[in-house]
Coordinates of C-alpha atoms in Angstrom, one line a residue:
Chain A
X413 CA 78.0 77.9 91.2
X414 CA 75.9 80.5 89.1
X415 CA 78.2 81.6 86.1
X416 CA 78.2 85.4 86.1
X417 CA 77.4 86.6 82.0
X418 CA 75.2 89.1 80.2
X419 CA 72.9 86.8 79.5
X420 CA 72.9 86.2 83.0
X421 CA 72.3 89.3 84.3
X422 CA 70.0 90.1 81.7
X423 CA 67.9 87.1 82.6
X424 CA 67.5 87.8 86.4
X425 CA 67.2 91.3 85.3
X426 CA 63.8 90.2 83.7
X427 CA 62.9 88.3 87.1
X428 CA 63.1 90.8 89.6
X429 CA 66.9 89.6 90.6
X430 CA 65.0 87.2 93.0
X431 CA 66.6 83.7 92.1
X432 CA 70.5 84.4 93.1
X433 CA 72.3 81.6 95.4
X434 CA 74.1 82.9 98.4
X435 CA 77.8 83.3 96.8
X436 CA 79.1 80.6 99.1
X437 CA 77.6 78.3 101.6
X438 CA 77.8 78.3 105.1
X439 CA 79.3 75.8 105.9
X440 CA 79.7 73.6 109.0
X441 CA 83.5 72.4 110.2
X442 CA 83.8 68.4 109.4
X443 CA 86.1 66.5 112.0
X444 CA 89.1 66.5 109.6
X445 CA 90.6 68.4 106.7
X446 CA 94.0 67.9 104.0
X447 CA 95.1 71.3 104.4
X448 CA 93.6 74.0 106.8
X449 CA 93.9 77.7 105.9
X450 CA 93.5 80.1 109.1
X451 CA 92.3 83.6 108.1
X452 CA 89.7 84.3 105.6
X453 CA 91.2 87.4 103.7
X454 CA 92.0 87.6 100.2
X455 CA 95.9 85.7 100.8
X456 CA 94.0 82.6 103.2
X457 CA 90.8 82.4 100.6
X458 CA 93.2 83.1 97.8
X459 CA 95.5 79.9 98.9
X460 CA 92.4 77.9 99.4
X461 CA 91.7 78.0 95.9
X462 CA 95.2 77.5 94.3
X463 CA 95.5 74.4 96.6
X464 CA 92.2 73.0 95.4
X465 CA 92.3 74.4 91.9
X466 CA 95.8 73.8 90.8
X467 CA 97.1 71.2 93.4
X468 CA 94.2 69.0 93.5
X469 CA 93.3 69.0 97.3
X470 CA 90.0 67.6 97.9
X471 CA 89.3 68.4 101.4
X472 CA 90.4 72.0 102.2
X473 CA 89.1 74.7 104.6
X474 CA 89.1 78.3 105.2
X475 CA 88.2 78.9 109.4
X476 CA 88.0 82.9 109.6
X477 CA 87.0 84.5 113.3
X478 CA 85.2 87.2 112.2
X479 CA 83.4 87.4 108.7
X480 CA 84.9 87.3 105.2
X481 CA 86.1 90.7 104.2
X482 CA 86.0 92.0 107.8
X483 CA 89.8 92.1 108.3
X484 CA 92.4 93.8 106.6
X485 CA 91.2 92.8 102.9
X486 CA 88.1 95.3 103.7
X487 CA 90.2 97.7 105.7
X488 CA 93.2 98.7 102.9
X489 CA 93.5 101.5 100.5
X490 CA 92.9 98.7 97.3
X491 CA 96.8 99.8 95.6
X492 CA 98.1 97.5 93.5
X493 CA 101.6 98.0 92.5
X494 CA 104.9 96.3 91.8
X495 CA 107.6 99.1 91.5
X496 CA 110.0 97.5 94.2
X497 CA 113.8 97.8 94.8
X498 CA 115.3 94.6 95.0
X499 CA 115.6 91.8 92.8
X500 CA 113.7 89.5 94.7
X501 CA 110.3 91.9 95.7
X502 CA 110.0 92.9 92.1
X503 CA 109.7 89.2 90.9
X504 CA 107.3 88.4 94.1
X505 CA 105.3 91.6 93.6
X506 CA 104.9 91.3 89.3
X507 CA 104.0 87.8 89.8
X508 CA 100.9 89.4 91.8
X509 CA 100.5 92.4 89.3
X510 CA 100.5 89.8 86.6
X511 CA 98.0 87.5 88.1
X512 CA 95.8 90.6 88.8
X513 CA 95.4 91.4 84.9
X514 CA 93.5 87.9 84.2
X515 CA 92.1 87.9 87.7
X516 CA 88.4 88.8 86.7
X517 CA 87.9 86.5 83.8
X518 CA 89.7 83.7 85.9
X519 CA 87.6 83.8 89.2
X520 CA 84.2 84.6 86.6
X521 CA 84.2 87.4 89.5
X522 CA 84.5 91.5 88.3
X523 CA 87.3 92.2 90.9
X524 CA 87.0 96.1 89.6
X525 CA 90.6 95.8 88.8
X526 CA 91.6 99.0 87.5
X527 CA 95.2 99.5 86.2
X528 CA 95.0 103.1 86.3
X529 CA 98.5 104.1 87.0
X530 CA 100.1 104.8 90.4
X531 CA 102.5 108.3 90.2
X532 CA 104.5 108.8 93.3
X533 CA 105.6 112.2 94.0
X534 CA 109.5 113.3 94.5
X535 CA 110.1 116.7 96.8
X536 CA 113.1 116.8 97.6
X537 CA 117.0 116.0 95.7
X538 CA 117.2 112.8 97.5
X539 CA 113.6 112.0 96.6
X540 CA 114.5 112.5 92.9
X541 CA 117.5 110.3 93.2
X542 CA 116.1 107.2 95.1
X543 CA 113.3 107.2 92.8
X544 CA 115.4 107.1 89.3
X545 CA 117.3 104.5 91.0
X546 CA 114.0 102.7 91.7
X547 CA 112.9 103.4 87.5
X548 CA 116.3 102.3 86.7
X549 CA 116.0 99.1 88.8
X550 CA 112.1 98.3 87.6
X551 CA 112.7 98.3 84.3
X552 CA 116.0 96.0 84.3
X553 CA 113.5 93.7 85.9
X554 CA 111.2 94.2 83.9
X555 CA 108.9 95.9 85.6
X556 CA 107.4 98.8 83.8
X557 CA 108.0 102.7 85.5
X558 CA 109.0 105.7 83.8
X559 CA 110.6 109.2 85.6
X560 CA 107.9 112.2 84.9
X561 CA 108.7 115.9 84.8
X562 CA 106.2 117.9 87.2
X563 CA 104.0 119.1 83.9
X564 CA 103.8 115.5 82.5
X565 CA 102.7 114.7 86.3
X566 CA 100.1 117.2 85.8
X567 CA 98.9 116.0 82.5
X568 CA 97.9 112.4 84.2
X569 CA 96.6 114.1 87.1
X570 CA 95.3 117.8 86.4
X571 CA 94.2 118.5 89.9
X572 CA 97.7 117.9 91.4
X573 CA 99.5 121.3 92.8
X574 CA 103.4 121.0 92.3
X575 CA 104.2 124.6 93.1
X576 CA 103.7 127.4 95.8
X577 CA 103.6 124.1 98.1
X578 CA 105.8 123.8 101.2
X579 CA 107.5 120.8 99.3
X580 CA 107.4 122.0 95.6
X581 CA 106.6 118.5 93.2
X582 CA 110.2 117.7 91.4
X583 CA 109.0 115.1 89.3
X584 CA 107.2 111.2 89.8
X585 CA 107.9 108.0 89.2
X586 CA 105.0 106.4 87.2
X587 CA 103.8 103.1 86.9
X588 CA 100.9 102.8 84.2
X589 CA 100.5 99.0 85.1
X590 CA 99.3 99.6 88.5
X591 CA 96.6 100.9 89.8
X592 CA 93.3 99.6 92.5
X593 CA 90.8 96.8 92.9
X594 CA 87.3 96.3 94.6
X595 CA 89.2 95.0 97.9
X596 CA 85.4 93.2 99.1
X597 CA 85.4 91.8 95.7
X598 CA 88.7 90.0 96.0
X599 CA 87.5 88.3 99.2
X600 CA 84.1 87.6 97.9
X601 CA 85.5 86.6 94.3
X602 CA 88.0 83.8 95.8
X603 CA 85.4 82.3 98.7
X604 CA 82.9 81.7 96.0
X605 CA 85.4 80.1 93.7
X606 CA 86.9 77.7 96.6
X607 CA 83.3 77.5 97.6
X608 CA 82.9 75.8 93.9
X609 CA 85.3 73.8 94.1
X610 CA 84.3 72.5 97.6
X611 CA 86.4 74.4 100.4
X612 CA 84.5 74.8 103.3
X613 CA 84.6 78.2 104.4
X614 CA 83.6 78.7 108.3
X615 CA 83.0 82.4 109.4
X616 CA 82.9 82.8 113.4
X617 CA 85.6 80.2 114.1
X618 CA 88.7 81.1 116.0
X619 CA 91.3 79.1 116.6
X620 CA 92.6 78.7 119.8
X621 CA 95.2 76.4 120.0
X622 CA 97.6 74.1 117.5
X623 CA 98.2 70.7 118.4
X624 CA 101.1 68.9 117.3
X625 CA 101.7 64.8 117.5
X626 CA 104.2 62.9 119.7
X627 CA 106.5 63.9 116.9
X628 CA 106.2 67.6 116.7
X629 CA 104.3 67.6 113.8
X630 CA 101.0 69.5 113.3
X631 CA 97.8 67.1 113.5
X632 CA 95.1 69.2 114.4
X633 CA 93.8 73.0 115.4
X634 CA 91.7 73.6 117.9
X635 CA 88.8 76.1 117.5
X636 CA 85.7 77.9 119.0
X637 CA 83.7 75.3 117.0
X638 CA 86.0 72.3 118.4
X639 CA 88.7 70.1 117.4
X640 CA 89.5 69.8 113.1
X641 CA 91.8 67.8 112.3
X642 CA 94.5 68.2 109.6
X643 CA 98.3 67.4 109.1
X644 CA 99.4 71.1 107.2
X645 CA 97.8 73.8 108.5
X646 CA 98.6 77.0 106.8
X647 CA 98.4 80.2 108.6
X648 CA 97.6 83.6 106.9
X649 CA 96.1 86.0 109.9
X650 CA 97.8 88.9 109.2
X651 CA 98.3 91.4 112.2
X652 CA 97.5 88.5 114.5
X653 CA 100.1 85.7 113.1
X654 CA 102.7 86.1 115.7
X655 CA 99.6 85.1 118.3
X656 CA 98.7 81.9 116.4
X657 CA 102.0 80.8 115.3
X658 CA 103.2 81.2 119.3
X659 CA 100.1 78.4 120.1
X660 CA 102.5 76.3 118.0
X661 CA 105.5 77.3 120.0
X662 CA 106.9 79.0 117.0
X663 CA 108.1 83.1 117.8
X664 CA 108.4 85.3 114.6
X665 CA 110.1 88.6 114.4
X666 CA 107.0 90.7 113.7
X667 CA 105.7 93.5 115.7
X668 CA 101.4 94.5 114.7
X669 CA 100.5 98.2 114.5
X670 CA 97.6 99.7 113.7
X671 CA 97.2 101.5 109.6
X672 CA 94.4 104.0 109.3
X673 CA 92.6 104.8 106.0
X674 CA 89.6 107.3 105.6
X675 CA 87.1 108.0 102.8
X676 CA 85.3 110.8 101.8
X677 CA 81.9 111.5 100.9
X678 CA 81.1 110.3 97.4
X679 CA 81.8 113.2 94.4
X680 CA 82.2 112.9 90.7
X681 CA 84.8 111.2 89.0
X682 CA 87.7 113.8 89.7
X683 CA 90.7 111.9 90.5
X684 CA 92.5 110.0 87.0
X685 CA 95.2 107.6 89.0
X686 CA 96.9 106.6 92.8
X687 CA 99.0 109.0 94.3
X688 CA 101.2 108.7 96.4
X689 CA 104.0 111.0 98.6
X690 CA 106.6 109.8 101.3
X691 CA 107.7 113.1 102.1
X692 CA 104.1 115.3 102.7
X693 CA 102.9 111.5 103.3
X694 CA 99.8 110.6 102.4
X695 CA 98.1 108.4 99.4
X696 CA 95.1 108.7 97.5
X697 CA 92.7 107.6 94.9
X698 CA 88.9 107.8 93.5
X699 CA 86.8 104.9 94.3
X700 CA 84.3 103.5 91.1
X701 CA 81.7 104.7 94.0
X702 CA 83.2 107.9 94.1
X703 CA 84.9 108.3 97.7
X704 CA 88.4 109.7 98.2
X705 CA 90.7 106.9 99.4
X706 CA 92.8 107.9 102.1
X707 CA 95.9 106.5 103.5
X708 CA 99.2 106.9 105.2
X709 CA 101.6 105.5 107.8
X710 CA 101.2 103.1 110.6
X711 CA 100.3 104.4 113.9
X712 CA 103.6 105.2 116.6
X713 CA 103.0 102.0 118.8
X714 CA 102.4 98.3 118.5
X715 CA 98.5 97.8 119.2
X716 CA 95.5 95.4 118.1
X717 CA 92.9 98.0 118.7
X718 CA 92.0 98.6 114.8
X719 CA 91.6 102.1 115.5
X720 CA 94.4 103.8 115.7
X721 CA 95.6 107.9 117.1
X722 CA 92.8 110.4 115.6
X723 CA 96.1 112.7 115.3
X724 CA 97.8 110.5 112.7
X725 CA 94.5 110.1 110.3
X726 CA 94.9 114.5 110.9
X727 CA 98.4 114.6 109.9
X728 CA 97.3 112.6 106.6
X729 CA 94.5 114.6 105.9
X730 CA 97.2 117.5 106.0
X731 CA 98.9 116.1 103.6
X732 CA 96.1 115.6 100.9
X733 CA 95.3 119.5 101.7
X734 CA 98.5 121.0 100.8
X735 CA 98.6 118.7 97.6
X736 CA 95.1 119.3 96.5
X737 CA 93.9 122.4 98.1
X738 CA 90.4 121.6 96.2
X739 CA 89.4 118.7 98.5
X740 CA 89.9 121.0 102.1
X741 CA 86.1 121.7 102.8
X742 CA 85.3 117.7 101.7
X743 CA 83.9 115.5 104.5
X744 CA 85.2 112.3 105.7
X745 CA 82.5 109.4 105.9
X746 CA 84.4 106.9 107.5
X747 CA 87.7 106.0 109.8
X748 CA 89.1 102.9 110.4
X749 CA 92.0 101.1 111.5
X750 CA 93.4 97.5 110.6
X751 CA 96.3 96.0 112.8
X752 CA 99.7 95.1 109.9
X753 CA 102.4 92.3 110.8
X754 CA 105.2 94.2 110.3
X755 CA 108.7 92.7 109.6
X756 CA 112.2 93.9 110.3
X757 CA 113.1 94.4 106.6
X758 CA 109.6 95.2 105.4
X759 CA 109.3 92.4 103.6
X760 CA 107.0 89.4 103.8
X761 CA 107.3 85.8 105.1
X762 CA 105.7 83.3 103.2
X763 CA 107.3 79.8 104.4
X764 CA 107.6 76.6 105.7
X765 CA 108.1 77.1 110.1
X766 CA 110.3 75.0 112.3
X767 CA 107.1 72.6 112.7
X768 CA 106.0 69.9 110.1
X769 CA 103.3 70.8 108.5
X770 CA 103.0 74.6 109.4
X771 CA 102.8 77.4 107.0
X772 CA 103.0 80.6 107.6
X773 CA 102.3 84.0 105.2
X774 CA 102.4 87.0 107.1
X775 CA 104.8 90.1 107.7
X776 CA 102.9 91.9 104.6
X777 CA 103.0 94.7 107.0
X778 CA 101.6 97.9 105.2
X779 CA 100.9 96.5 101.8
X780 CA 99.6 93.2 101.3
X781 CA 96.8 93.5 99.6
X782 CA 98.1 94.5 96.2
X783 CA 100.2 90.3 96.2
X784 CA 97.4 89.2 96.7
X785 CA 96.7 86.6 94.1
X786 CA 100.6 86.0 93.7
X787 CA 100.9 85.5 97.2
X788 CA 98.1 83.0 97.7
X789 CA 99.1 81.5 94.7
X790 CA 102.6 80.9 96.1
X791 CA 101.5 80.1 99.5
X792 CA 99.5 77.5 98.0
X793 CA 102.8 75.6 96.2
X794 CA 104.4 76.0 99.3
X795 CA 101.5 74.4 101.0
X796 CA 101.3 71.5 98.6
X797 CA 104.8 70.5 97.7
X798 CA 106.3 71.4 101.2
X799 CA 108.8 73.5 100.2
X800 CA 108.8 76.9 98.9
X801 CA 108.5 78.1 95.1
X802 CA 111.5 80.0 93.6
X803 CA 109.9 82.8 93.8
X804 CA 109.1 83.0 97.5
X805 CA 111.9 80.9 98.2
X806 CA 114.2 83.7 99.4
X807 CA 111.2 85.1 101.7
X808 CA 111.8 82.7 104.9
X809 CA 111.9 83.1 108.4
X810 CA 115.4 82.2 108.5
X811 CA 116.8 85.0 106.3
X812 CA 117.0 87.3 110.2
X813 CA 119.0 84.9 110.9
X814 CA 121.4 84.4 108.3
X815 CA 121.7 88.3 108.0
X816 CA 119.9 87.5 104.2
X817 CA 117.5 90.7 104.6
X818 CA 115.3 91.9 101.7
X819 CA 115.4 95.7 103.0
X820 CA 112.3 97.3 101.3
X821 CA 112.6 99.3 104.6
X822 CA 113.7 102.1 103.1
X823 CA 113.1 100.8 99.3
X824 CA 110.0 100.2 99.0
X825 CA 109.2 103.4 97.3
X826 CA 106.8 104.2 100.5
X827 CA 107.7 105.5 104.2
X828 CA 105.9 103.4 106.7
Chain B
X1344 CA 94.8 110.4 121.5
X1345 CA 96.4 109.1 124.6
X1346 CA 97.4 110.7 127.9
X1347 CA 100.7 109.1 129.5
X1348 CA 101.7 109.7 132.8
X1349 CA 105.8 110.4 132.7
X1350 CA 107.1 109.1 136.2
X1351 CA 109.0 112.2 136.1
X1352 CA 106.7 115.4 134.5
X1353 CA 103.1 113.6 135.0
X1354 CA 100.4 113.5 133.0
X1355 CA 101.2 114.8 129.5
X1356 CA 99.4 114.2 126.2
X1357 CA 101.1 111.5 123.4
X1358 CA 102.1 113.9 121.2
X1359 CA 104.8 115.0 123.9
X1360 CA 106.6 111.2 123.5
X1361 CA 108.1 109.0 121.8
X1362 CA 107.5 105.0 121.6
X1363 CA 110.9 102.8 122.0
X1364 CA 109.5 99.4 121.7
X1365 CA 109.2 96.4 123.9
X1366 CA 111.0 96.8 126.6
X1367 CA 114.0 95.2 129.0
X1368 CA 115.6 93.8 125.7
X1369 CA 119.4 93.8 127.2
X1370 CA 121.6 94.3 124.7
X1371 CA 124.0 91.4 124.6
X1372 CA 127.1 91.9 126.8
X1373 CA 129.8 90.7 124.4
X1374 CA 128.2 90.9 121.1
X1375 CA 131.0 89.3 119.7
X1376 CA 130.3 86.1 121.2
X1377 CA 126.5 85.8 120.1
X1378 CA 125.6 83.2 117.6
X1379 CA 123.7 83.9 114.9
X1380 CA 120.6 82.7 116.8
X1381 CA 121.2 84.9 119.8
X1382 CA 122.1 88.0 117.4
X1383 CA 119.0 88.0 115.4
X1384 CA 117.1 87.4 118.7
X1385 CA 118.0 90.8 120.1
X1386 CA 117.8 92.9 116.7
X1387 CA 114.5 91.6 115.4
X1388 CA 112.4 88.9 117.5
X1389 CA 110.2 90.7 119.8
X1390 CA 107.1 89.6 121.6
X1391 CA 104.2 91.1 119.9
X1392 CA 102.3 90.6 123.1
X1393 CA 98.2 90.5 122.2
X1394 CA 97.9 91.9 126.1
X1395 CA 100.3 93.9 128.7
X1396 CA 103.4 94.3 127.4
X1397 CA 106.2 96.1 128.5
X1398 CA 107.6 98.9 126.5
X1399 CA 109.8 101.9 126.4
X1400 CA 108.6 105.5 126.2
X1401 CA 111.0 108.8 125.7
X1402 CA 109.2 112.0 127.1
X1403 CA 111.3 113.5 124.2
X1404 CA 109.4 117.1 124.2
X1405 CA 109.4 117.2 128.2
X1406 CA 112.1 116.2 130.1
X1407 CA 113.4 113.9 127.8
X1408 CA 113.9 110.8 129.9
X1409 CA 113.2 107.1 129.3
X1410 CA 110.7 105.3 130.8
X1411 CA 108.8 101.9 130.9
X1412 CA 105.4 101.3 130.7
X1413 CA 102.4 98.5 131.0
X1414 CA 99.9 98.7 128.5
X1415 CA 97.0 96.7 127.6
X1416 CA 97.7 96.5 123.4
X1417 CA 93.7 95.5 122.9
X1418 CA 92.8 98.8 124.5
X1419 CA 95.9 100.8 124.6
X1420 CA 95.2 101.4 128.0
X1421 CA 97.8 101.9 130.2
X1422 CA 98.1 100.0 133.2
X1423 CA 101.5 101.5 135.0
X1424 CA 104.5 103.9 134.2
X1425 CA 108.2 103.1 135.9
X1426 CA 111.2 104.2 135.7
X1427 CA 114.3 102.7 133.8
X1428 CA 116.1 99.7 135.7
X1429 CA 112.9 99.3 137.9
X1430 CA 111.0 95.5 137.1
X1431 CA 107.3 96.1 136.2
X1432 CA 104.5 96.3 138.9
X1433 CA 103.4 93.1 139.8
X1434 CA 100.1 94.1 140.9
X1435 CA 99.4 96.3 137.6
X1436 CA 100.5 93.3 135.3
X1437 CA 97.9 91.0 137.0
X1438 CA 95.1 93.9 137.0
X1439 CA 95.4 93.8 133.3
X1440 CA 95.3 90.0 132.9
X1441 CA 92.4 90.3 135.1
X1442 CA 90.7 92.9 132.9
X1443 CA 91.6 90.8 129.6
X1444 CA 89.8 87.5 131.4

């Protein structure tokens, strides 16, 4: 692997920039693996790392249908926060934010991370309420966010109207610690460190079937580039989990929908932080390239279109419109939808399944990519010592069962 | 945005409805007597059909009524509309697995 430094740069600087290796290979599917990861985004490539990096697998693979940052790593709004409710998503979503300050310097990758502060807007008395509770509940975990008075709002983000608004701007909750990443980078930054540290990583490969042994167990996947073998197979596919964990006869209670996001044409740095409003609902942020981020709910109905209702990006762009009347005459480049596993609760699965050897980390629903690293991290230890870490340990499949929800459906300081 | 055809009103635009999930999940008779397994199975395990599925639809700014429908959920097309307590259309459900192949 070429080491990103100055000097590098400097170097092929001098030579035209003509002698840099392809970031990973292409590489070709051998008949058997340790550990299989299905889904190239940044939680499968992520996982693929951790279990060759820190757990010493020596024959891992990533198999990804499409292309690597072609799902829903290339398709979210980059946020990266970890101001949850309960005890349990705060640990789980801090491990992440935590992971993400020493991500760069870790993978030798610049993953743009930029801990710029995400301020989310309260309109109304019960928006006030629910989000002291959630300061109040941060910071005994914690987790840093502080309660802002609608001028200090406006001193971290000048162009933000809290008055003469349908919902007048009561206050925020701000956390200074979050903030966005390069999303492409994430996926690039973690397939060329697996790639280092051999992982195969095979684009255009879909699995179509899981095939367990006499006893139930998994022993190999079956793909559009034929039969790999491999006794845990760890499955991180995002809006399509619930379709590969049923080839393994396993049902989960997830239900996909499509999330659309928009950009804007490219303009000069305007925009200081995230921000983010349940009630107007919308979110937004500035990209290094200069494009408005745009984001907000899922679509009404369960799909796997990735495009999503052209009325529900309009109700979003509403929203950024009565919060920043500055940005009404701006043009939107691009549209797009990706298709979210959403859970019951709202919060994630990552997990052992009923059959030997199967892994599953999905139900990220709206916000995945800002665990990123800590779920791929814990994924990984689940993967490797077949059985979950402490952290992730209350995040199982059985907890809809045992009536042991972790409702972020109404707490996680976002409407969905 | 999509144009659904209410078995009662006709053709309407989306906006007019509202989506109630998969459909013909019976609510268990005696929920008393459910296990745990059977419980959880009716709040929270659905289908997540990549395909036709069945699902519910309230014409709630029309006439207001339940119905079922067959869509495709690769294209969000819709394959047939029917009314509550009827089964779906045999002939539509194979159309679409026809159109998927």
């Amino acid at each position: 692997m070429q080491r990103f430094s100055a000097l590098s740069l400097l170097r092929r600087g001098l030579s035209g920039h003509r002698d840099w290796q392809p970031q990973w290979r292409k590489a070709e599917a051998k008949p058997a693996y340790d550990a299989i990861i299905v889904g190239g985004g940044g939680h499968g490539l992520g996982a693929a790392y951790y279990l060759a990096r820190e757990h010493g697998l020596e024959s891992v693979a990533v198999l990804e249908k499409g292309w690597i940052g072609g799902g829903n790593t290339g398709r979210n709004t980059t946020i990266i926060r970890s101001n949850y409710l309960r005890d349990e998503s705060a640990a789980l979503y801090d491990h992440a934010l935590k992971m993400w300050e020493g991500l760069s310097q870790e993978l030798n990758y610049n993953v743009m991370f930029s801990p710029r502060g995400v301020l989310m807007l309260a309109h109304t008395v019960h928006d006030v309420q629910v989000f002291k509770r959630h300061v109040h509940a941060n910071r005994a975990n914690g987790v840093d966010n502080d309660w802002l008075t609608p001028q200090e709002a406006r001193s971290i983000c000048p162009v933000l109207t809290t008055d003469g608004i349908r919902y007048p701007v009561l206050g925020a909750a701000f956390q200074r610690r979050g903030g966005t990443a390069r999303h492409d980078a994430v996926a690039w930054g973690y397939a060329r460190a697996a790639d280092a540290l051999g992982v195969d990583i095979i684009e255009n490969c879909e699995v179509t079937g899981i095939r367990l042994d006499a006893r139930g167990a998994v022993e190999a996947v079956e793909t559009t580039r034929g039969l790999i073998r491999a006794r845990r197979v760890g499955v991180s596919a995002a809006g399509h989990s619930s379709v590969i964990l049923r080839m393994a006869g396993v049902r989960l209670p997830l239900e996909s929908y499509p999330l659309q996001a928009l950009v804007s044409e490219p303009v000069k740095p305007i925009f200081p932080c995230v921000v983010m409003s349940n009630t107007i609902h919308a979110y937004i942020s500035q990209s290094d390239k200069g494009e408005l981020v745009i984001g907000a709910g899922t679509d009404a109905y369960t799909s796997y279109t990735q495009r999503g209702g052209l009325h529900i990006s309009s109700h979003a762009l509403e929203a950024i419109c009565e919060l920043f009347p500055m940005f009404r005459r701006m043009r939107m480049l691009r549209n797009w939808g990706g298709i979210v596993d959403v859970s019951p609760d709202r919060s994630p699965i990552i997990a052992k399944t009923p059959v030997p050897g199967l892994y599953v980390n999905c139900g990220w629903g709206t916000g995945g990519f800002k665990a990123t690293p800590g779920s791929a991290h814990l994924f990984a230890w689940t993967i490797a010592h077949d059985r979950p870490h402490p952290i992730n340990a209350p995040f199982t499949i059985e907890r809809f069962r045992e009536g042991r929800l972790i409702d972020e459906a109404a707490a996680a300081a976002v409407a969905h | 945005m999509l144009l659904i055809d209410c078995p009662y009103c006709g053709v309407r635009p989306e906006l007019e409805f509202v989506y109630g999930g998969q459909a013909h999940v019976a609510r268990p008779q005696d929920p008393a007597a459910c296990s745990d397994e059977q419980w959880a199975e009716f709040l929270y395990w659905r289908e997540n059909v990549k395909g036709v599925h069945a699902e519910r639809w309230r014409h709630t700014h029309g006439c207001g009524r339940f119905f079922n429908a067959l869509r495709d959920t690769t294209r969000d097309h819709f394959l047939a509309t029917y009314r509550v307590g009827e089964r779906p259309p045999a002939a539509a459900v194979s159309r679409g697995r026809e159109a998927q192949a």
